[in-house]
Short mmCIF file of C-alpha atoms in Angstrom, two decimals:
data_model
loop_
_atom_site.label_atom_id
_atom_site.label_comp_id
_atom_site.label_asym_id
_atom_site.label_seq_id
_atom_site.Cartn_x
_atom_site.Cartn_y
_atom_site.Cartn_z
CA UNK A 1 7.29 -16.62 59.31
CA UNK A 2 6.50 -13.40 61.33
CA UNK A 3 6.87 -13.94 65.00
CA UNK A 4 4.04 -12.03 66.82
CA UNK A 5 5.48 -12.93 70.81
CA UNK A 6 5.96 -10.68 72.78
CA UNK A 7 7.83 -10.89 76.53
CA UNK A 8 5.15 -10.74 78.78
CA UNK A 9 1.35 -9.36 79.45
CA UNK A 10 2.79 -5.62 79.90
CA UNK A 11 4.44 -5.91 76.38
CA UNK A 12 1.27 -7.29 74.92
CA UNK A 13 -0.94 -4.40 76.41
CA UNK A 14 1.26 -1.69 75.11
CA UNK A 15 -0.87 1.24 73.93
CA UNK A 16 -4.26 0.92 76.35
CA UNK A 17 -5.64 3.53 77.35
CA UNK A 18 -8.65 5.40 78.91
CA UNK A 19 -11.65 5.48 77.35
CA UNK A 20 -11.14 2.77 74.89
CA UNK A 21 -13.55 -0.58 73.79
CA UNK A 22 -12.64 -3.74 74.64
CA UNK A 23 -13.24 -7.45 73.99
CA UNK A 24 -13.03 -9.83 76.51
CA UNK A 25 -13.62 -13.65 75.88
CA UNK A 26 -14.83 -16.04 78.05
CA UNK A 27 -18.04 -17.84 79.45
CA UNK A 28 -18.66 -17.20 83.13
CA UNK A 29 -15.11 -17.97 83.88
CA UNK A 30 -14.40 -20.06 81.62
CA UNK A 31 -11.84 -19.10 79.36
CA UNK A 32 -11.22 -15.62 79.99
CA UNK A 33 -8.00 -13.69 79.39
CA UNK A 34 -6.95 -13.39 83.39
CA UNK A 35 -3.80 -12.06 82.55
CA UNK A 36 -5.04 -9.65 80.54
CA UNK A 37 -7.76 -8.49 82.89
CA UNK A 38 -5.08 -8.20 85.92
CA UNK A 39 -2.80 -6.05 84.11
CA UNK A 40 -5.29 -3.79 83.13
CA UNK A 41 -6.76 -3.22 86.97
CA UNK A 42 -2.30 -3.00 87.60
CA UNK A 43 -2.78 0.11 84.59
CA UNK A 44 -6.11 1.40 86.37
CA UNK A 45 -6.92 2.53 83.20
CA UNK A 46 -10.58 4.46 82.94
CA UNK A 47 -13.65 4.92 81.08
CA UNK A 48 -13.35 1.57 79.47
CA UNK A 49 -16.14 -0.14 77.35
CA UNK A 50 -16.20 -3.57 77.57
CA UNK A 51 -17.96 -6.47 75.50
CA UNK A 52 -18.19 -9.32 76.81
CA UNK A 53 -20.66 -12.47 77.42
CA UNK A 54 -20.67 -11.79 81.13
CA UNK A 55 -18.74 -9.75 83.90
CA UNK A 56 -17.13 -12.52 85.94
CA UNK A 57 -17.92 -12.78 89.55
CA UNK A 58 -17.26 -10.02 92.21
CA UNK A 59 -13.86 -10.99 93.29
CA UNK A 60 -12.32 -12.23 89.62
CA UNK A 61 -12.53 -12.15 86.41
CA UNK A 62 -14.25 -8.49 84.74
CA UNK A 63 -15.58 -7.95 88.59
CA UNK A 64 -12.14 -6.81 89.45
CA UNK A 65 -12.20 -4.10 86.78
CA UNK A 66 -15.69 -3.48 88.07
CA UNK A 67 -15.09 -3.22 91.61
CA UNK A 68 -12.26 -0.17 90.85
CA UNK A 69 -14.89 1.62 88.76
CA UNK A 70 -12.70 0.94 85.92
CA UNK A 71 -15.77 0.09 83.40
CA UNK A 72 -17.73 2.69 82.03
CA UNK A 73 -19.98 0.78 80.15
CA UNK A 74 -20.79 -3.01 80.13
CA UNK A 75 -22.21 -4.89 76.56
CA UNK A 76 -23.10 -8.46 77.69
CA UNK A 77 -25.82 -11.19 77.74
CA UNK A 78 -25.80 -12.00 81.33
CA UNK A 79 -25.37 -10.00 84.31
CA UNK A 80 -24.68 -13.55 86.12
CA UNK A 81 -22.95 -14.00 89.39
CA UNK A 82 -21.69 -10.54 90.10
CA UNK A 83 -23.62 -8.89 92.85
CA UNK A 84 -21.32 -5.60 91.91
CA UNK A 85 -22.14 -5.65 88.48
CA UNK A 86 -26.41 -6.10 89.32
CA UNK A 87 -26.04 -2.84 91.84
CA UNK A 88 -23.94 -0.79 89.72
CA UNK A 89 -26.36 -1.09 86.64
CA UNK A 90 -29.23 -0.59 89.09
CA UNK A 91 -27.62 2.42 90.65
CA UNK A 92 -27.35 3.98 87.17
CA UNK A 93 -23.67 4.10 88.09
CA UNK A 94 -22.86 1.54 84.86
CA UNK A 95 -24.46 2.20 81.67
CA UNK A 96 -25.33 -1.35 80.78
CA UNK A 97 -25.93 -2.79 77.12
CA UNK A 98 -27.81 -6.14 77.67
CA UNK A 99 -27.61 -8.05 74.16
CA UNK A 100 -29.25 -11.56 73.16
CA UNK A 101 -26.69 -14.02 73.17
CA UNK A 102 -26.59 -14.95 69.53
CA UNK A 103 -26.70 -11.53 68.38
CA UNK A 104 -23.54 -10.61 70.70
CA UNK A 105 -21.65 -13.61 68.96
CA UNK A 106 -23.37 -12.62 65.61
CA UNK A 107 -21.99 -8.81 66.25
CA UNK A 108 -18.57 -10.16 67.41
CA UNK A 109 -17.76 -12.30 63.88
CA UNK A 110 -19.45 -9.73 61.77
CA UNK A 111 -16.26 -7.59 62.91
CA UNK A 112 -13.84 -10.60 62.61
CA UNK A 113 -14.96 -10.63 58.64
CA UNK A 114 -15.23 -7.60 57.73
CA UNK A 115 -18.95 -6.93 57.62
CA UNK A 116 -20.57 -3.45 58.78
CA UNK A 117 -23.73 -5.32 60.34
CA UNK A 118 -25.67 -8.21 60.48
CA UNK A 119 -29.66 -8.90 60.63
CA UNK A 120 -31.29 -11.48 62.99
CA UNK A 121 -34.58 -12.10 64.49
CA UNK A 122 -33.53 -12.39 67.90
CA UNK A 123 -35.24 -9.17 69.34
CA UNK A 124 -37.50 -7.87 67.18
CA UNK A 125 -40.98 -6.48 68.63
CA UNK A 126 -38.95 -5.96 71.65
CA UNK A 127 -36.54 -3.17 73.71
CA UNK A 128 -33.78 -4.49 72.14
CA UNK A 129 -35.21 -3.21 68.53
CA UNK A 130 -36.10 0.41 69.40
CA UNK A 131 -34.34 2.45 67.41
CA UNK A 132 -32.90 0.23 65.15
CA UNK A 133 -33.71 -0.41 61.43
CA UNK A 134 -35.87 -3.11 60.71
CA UNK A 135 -36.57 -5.47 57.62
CA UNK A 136 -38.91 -8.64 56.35
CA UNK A 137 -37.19 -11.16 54.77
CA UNK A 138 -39.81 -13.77 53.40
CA UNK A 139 -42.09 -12.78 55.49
CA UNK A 140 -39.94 -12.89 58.91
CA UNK A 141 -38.91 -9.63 60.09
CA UNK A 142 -35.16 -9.18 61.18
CA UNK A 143 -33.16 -6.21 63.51
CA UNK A 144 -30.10 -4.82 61.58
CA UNK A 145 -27.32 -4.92 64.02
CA UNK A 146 -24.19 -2.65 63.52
CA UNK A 147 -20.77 -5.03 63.76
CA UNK A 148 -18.79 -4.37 67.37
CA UNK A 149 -15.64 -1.38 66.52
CA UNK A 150 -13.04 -2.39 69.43
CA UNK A 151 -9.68 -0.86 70.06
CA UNK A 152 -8.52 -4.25 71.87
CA UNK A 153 -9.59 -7.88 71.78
CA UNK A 154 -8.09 -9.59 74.57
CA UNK A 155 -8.57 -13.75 74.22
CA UNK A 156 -7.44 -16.71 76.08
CA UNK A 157 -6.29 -19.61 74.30
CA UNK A 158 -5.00 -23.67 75.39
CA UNK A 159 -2.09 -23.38 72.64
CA UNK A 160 -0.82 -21.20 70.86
CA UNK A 161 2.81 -20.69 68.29
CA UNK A 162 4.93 -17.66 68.10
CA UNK A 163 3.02 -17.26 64.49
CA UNK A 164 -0.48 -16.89 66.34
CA UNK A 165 -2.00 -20.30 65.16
CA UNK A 166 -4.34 -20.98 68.34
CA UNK A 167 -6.13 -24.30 69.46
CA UNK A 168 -8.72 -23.81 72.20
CA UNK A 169 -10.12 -26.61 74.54
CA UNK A 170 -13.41 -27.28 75.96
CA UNK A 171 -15.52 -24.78 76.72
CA UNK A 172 -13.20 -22.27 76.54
CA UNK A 173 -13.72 -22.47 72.66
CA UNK A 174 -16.06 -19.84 73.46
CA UNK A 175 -16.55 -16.18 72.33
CA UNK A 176 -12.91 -16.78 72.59
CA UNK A 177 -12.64 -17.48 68.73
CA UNK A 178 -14.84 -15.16 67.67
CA UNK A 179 -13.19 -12.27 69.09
CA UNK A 180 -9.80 -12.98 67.45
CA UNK A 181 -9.95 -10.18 64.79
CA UNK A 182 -12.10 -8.44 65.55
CA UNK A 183 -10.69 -5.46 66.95
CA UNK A 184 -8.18 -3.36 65.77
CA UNK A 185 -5.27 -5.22 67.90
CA UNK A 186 -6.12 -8.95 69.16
CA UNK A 187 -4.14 -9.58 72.08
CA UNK A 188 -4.01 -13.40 73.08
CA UNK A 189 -2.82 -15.39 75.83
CA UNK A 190 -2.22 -18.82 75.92
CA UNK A 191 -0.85 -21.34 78.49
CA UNK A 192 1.31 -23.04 76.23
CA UNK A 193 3.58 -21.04 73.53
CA UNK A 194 5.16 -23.51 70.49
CA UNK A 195 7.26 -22.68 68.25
CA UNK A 196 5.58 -22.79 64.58
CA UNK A 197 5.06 -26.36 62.94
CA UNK A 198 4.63 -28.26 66.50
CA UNK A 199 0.95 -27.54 66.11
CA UNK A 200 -1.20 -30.02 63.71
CA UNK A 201 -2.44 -28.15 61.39
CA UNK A 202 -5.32 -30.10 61.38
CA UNK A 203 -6.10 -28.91 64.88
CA UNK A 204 -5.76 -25.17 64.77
CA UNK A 205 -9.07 -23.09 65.33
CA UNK A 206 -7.75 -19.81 64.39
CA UNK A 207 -4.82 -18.68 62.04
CA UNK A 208 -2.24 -16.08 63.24
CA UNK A 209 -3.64 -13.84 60.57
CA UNK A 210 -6.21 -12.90 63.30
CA UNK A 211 -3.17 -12.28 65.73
CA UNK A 212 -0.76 -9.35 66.61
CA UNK A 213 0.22 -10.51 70.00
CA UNK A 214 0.88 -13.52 71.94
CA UNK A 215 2.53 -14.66 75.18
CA UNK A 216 2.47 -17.11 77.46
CA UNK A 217 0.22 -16.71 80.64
CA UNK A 218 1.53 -17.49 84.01
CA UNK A 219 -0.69 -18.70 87.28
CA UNK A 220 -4.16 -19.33 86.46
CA UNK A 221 -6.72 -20.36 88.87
CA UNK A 222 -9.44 -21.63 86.22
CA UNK A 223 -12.39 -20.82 89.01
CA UNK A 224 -15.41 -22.27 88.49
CA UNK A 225 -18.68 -20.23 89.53
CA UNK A 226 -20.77 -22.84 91.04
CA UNK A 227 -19.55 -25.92 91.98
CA UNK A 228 -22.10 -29.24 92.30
CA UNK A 229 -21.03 -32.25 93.48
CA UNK A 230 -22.84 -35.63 93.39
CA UNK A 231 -24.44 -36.74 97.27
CA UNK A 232 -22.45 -40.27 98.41
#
């Protein structure tokens, strides 16, 4: 069985460079690859285009890379919590792609099997069509949507074994998934690494096919972005 560790988080980000397109998973901060995203503020690497659901907060998560100037241009859903990321897209200092949810998912898998593009419905009559071919299927008009090309897809993951079999938990089981694949080198970290056959098969979410690196995360905070608590 091909072993696809590698020693640590600068191993596994081997080859990045400026100017490249990246995947990040993640929801808020839920799942994302915060490994992944400190080495790369460590590499101060440039120019970078990344896709993701959302751009953390200002002080973790994508808002790091943010707050360096790091990110050239943002593809999300949600500008969310980051006061950084809202000013820098209304500055016109961030070229900002905002996509419907769905169709960022849609885009996401569409490059995880292999497809060139996908239709949907979500934004038709609106910005988020202009420009883009158009068609009526039984009578319901659809947006053709080109599938996502990324040089790195960088994923967080609850288990993982040194063959790249992952099993995700809660709502990290994300855009986490869906981004395994689907870029040209899928980069995962996980907070427990196995060797192969202590997994249940049963349990897996994603095959190691998807995979070409793995290691084992170290020291993660898990934030959450807003906290409510029940009044005594």
């Amino acid at each position: 069985m091909i072993k696809k560790t590698v020693k640590n988080v600068q191993e596994a980000l081997e080859g990045v460079k400026d100017g490249m397109t990246m995947m990040l998973g993640g929801f808020g901060l839920s799942g994302i690859p915060e490994n992944s995203i400190s080495e790369l503020v460590k590499l101060n690497v440039k120019d970078l285009t990344c896709i993701s659901n959302n751009a953390g907060v200002d002080d973790f998560g994508l808002g790091l890379l943010l707050h360096k100037k790091q990110i050239k241009k943002m593809i999300s859903s949600y500008v969310g919590e980051n006061a950084e990321f809202e000013r820098q897209m209304l500055s016109g200092e961030l070229d900002v792609e905002l996509t419907p949810q769905g169709t960022l998912a849609a885009k996401c898998q569409a490059a995880q099997q292999g497809f060139p593009a996908v239709y949907t419905p979500a934004g038709f009559g609106t910005e988020v069509a202009e420009g883009k071919e158009t068609r009526d299927f039984d009578g319901k008009m659809y947006v053709l949507e080109h599938a996502y090309q990324a040089d790195f897809a960088f994923v967080k993951a609850w288990k993982g074994d040194e063959a790249g079999n992952l099993v995700f938990k809660g709502t990290a089981r994300n855009f986490n998934p869906l981004m395994c694949g689907a870029a040209r080198i899928t980069v995962v970290e996980v907070e427990e690494l196995v060797k192969p056959g202590e997994l249940d098969p049963n349990q897996i979410h994603i095959p190691g096919i998807f995979v070409q690196r793995i290691f084992e995360g170290k020291n993660y905070e898990k934030r959450i972005e807003q906290r409510t608590v029940r009044q005594k």
